[in-house]
Amino acid sequence: MRSPDFCPTRFRPGRRAFLAALALAAAGCGDDRAGPRPGEVLPDLRLTGLDGSYLEMRSLRGRVLVLNAWATWCPPCRREMPALQRLSDAVQGKGVMVAGLTVDRDLNLVREFLLAHRISFPQYVDPEMGLANGVLRVVGFPETFVVAPDGRLAARLVGEREWDGPDMIRSLEALARGERAGIR
């Protein structure tokens, strides 16, 4: 049986009922809990690196960010990582940064996966899923947020993609130059 092209987000036991009630309450109040939408400025996030370093999102203004939320337990995420690495290699020095945001709790497992698959683009961690569930409102893994040089969300894509295809690379380079880009 083929796995889907994305993995639903996982919630801790007991949180599902709370989050469902919260979503219903928000829907009744007209409050949109869908997370950032294309065209909106992405909140200024502080990402913690797998190596313990920090990245302030505002420091990336002027560059395109391809932020991929993923997990080692997600088959489509694992399949997609080599294409993201090839994308990172292809856009090096062209105003585009590729970064991963893992929600794994076992960071040694993440390190082993990255080493085994020769993934070298920057990795950030969210083991408690505070960013994934809270700020970004990830609906499935992998989910990728493409942020334009002005800090606005250019695209939000759920599921596996061929990131290293020529059309995708051209679109991301065009976005980095300030041109309109249809990223799908």
PDB file of C-alpha atoms in Angstrom, residues 20-139:
ATOM      1  CA  ALA A  20     -10.744  20.480  18.689  1.00  0.00           C
ATOM      2  CA  ALA A  21     -12.705  22.465  21.280  1.00  0.00           C
ATOM      3  CA  LEU A  22     -10.422  25.445  20.757  1.00  0.00           C
ATOM      4  CA  ALA A  23     -10.919  25.252  16.979  1.00  0.00           C
ATOM      5  CA  LEU A  24     -14.696  25.084  17.368  1.00  0.00           C
ATOM      6  CA  ALA A  25     -14.686  28.029  19.742  1.00  0.00           C
ATOM      7  CA  ALA A  26     -12.515  30.021  17.371  1.00  0.00           C
ATOM      8  CA  ALA A  27     -14.754  29.177  14.417  1.00  0.00           C
ATOM      9  CA  GLY A  28     -17.751  30.410  16.354  1.00  0.00           C
ATOM     10  CA  CYS A  29     -16.012  33.705  17.053  1.00  0.00           C
ATOM     11  CA  GLY A  30     -14.893  34.227  13.476  1.00  0.00           C
ATOM     12  CA  ASP A  31     -11.244  33.932  14.542  1.00  0.00           C
ATOM     13  CA  ASP A  32      -9.130  32.333  11.824  1.00  0.00           C
ATOM     14  CA  ARG A  33      -6.767  29.707  13.233  1.00  0.00           C
ATOM     15  CA  ALA A  34      -5.431  28.526   9.884  1.00  0.00           C
ATOM     16  CA  GLY A  35      -1.993  30.022  10.413  1.00  0.00           C
ATOM     17  CA  PRO A  36      -0.150  32.338   8.064  1.00  0.00           C
ATOM     18  CA  ARG A  37      -1.556  32.616   4.554  1.00  0.00           C
ATOM     19  CA  PRO A  38       0.177  33.569   1.324  1.00  0.00           C
ATOM     20  CA  GLY A  39       0.542  37.332   1.107  1.00  0.00           C
ATOM     21  CA  GLU A  40       0.745  37.778   4.864  1.00  0.00           C
ATOM     22  CA  VAL A  41       3.963  38.665   6.669  1.00  0.00           C
ATOM     23  CA  LEU A  42       5.269  35.595   8.441  1.00  0.00           C
ATOM     24  CA  PRO A  43       5.673  36.221  12.171  1.00  0.00           C
ATOM     25  CA  ASP A  44       9.248  36.901  13.221  1.00  0.00           C
ATOM     26  CA  LEU A  45      10.392  33.513  14.458  1.00  0.00           C
ATOM     27  CA  ARG A  46      13.466  32.570  16.434  1.00  0.00           C
ATOM     28  CA  LEU A  47      14.605  29.153  15.290  1.00  0.00           C
ATOM     29  CA  THR A  48      16.903  26.935  17.324  1.00  0.00           C
ATOM     30  CA  GLY A  49      19.466  25.078  15.247  1.00  0.00           C
ATOM     31  CA  LEU A  50      20.201  21.393  15.540  1.00  0.00           C
ATOM     32  CA  ASP A  51      23.694  22.548  16.525  1.00  0.00           C
ATOM     33  CA  GLY A  52      22.338  24.848  19.275  1.00  0.00           C
ATOM     34  CA  SER A  53      22.672  28.075  17.287  1.00  0.00           C
ATOM     35  CA  TYR A  54      19.792  30.509  16.753  1.00  0.00           C
ATOM     36  CA  LEU A  55      18.329  32.128  13.667  1.00  0.00           C
ATOM     37  CA  GLU A  56      16.114  35.195  13.786  1.00  0.00           C
ATOM     38  CA  MET A  57      13.820  35.167  10.750  1.00  0.00           C
ATOM     39  CA  ARG A  58      14.149  38.927  10.336  1.00  0.00           C
ATOM     40  CA  SER A  59      17.849  38.393   9.554  1.00  0.00           C
ATOM     41  CA  LEU A  60      16.788  36.716   6.301  1.00  0.00           C
ATOM     42  CA  ARG A  61      14.996  39.756   4.880  1.00  0.00           C
ATOM     43  CA  GLY A  62      16.175  40.270   1.327  1.00  0.00           C
ATOM     44  CA  ARG A  63      16.408  36.522   0.697  1.00  0.00           C
ATOM     45  CA  VAL A  64      13.896  33.805  -0.101  1.00  0.00           C
ATOM     46  CA  LEU A  65      13.470  31.192   2.610  1.00  0.00           C
ATOM     47  CA  VAL A  66      12.235  27.682   1.834  1.00  0.00           C
ATOM     48  CA  LEU A  67      11.356  26.356   5.316  1.00  0.00           C
ATOM     49  CA  ASN A  68      10.414  22.677   5.293  1.00  0.00           C
ATOM     50  CA  ALA A  69       8.642  21.254   8.373  1.00  0.00           C
ATOM     51  CA  TRP A  70       9.428  17.541   8.538  1.00  0.00           C
ATOM     52  CA  ALA A  71       9.974  14.481  10.732  1.00  0.00           C
ATOM     53  CA  THR A  72      11.974  11.269  10.460  1.00  0.00           C
ATOM     54  CA  TRP A  73       8.806   9.217  11.113  1.00  0.00           C
ATOM     55  CA  CYS A  74       7.185  10.685   7.974  1.00  0.00           C
ATOM     56  CA  PRO A  75       7.920   8.621   4.800  1.00  0.00           C
ATOM     57  CA  PRO A  76       7.170  11.498   2.348  1.00  0.00           C
ATOM     58  CA  CYS A  77       9.457  13.767   4.386  1.00  0.00           C
ATOM     59  CA  ARG A  78      12.319  11.288   4.146  1.00  0.00           C
ATOM     60  CA  ARG A  79      11.770  10.825   0.399  1.00  0.00           C
ATOM     61  CA  GLU A  80      11.685  14.607  -0.184  1.00  0.00           C
ATOM     62  CA  MET A  81      14.901  15.494   1.657  1.00  0.00           C
ATOM     63  CA  PRO A  82      17.348  14.612  -1.152  1.00  0.00           C
ATOM     64  CA  ALA A  83      15.423  16.897  -3.554  1.00  0.00           C
ATOM     65  CA  LEU A  84      15.615  19.720  -0.997  1.00  0.00           C
ATOM     66  CA  GLN A  85      19.370  19.146  -0.726  1.00  0.00           C
ATOM     67  CA  ARG A  86      19.726  19.317  -4.512  1.00  0.00           C
ATOM     68  CA  LEU A  87      17.645  22.523  -4.480  1.00  0.00           C
ATOM     69  CA  SER A  88      19.882  23.993  -1.789  1.00  0.00           C
ATOM     70  CA  ASP A  89      22.941  23.156  -3.874  1.00  0.00           C
ATOM     71  CA  ALA A  90      21.379  24.606  -7.049  1.00  0.00           C
ATOM     72  CA  VAL A  91      20.385  27.957  -5.508  1.00  0.00           C
ATOM     73  CA  GLN A  92      23.557  28.508  -3.472  1.00  0.00           C
ATOM     74  CA  GLY A  93      24.503  32.186  -3.759  1.00  0.00           C
ATOM     75  CA  LYS A  94      21.296  33.107  -5.630  1.00  0.00           C
ATOM     76  CA  GLY A  95      19.374  34.690  -2.758  1.00  0.00           C
ATOM     77  CA  VAL A  96      17.532  31.529  -1.681  1.00  0.00           C
ATOM     78  CA  MET A  97      18.037  29.657   1.585  1.00  0.00           C
ATOM     79  CA  VAL A  98      16.683  26.161   2.190  1.00  0.00           C
ATOM     80  CA  ALA A  99      16.147  25.148   5.827  1.00  0.00           C
ATOM     81  CA  GLY A 100      14.513  22.270   7.643  1.00  0.00           C
ATOM     82  CA  LEU A 101      12.391  22.413  10.793  1.00  0.00           C
ATOM     83  CA  THR A 102      12.205  18.987  12.383  1.00  0.00           C
ATOM     84  CA  VAL A 103       9.562  18.153  14.963  1.00  0.00           C
ATOM     85  CA  ASP A 104      11.345  14.984  16.075  1.00  0.00           C
ATOM     86  CA  ARG A 105      12.017  14.603  19.780  1.00  0.00           C
ATOM     87  CA  ASP A 106      15.005  12.295  19.271  1.00  0.00           C
ATOM     88  CA  LEU A 107      17.568  14.697  17.819  1.00  0.00           C
ATOM     89  CA  ASN A 108      20.193  11.948  17.562  1.00  0.00           C
ATOM     90  CA  LEU A 109      17.865  10.119  15.169  1.00  0.00           C
ATOM     91  CA  VAL A 110      17.624  13.329  13.127  1.00  0.00           C
ATOM     92  CA  ARG A 111      21.429  13.662  13.044  1.00  0.00           C
ATOM     93  CA  GLU A 112      21.801  10.031  11.946  1.00  0.00           C
ATOM     94  CA  PHE A 113      19.249  10.513   9.159  1.00  0.00           C
ATOM     95  CA  LEU A 114      20.949  13.689   7.916  1.00  0.00           C
ATOM     96  CA  LEU A 115      24.387  12.036   7.922  1.00  0.00           C
ATOM     97  CA  ALA A 116      23.156   8.873   6.203  1.00  0.00           C
ATOM     98  CA  HIS A 117      21.490  10.877   3.421  1.00  0.00           C
ATOM     99  CA  ARG A 118      24.163  13.590   3.165  1.00  0.00           C
ATOM    100  CA  ILE A 119      21.731  16.385   3.974  1.00  0.00           C
ATOM    101  CA  SER A 120      23.729  19.501   4.800  1.00  0.00           C
ATOM    102  CA  PHE A 121      21.346  22.455   4.526  1.00  0.00           C
ATOM    103  CA  PRO A 122      20.572  24.164   7.869  1.00  0.00           C
ATOM    104  CA  GLN A 123      18.294  22.298  10.262  1.00  0.00           C
ATOM    105  CA  TYR A 124      16.246  23.759  13.090  1.00  0.00           C
ATOM    106  CA  VAL A 125      14.360  21.935  15.819  1.00  0.00           C
ATOM    107  CA  ASP A 126      10.843  22.110  17.236  1.00  0.00           C
ATOM    108  CA  PRO A 127      10.561  18.951  19.378  1.00  0.00           C
ATOM    109  CA  GLU A 128       7.628  20.289  21.401  1.00  0.00           C
ATOM    110  CA  MET A 129       5.897  21.449  18.184  1.00  0.00           C
ATOM    111  CA  GLY A 130       5.376  24.936  19.602  1.00  0.00           C
ATOM    112  CA  LEU A 131       6.130  26.567  16.246  1.00  0.00           C
ATOM    113  CA  ALA A 132       4.584  23.823  14.105  1.00  0.00           C
ATOM    114  CA  ASN A 133       1.280  23.677  15.995  1.00  0.00           C
ATOM    115  CA  GLY A 134       1.246  27.193  17.423  1.00  0.00           C
ATOM    116  CA  VAL A 135       2.600  29.796  15.037  1.00  0.00           C
ATOM    117  CA  LEU A 136       2.753  27.985  11.699  1.00  0.00           C
ATOM    118  CA  ARG A 137      -0.317  25.756  12.173  1.00  0.00           C
ATOM    119  CA  VAL A 138       1.203  22.908  10.173  1.00  0.00           C
ATOM    120  CA  VAL A 139      -1.569  20.632   8.877  1.00  0.00           C
TER     121      VAL A 139
END
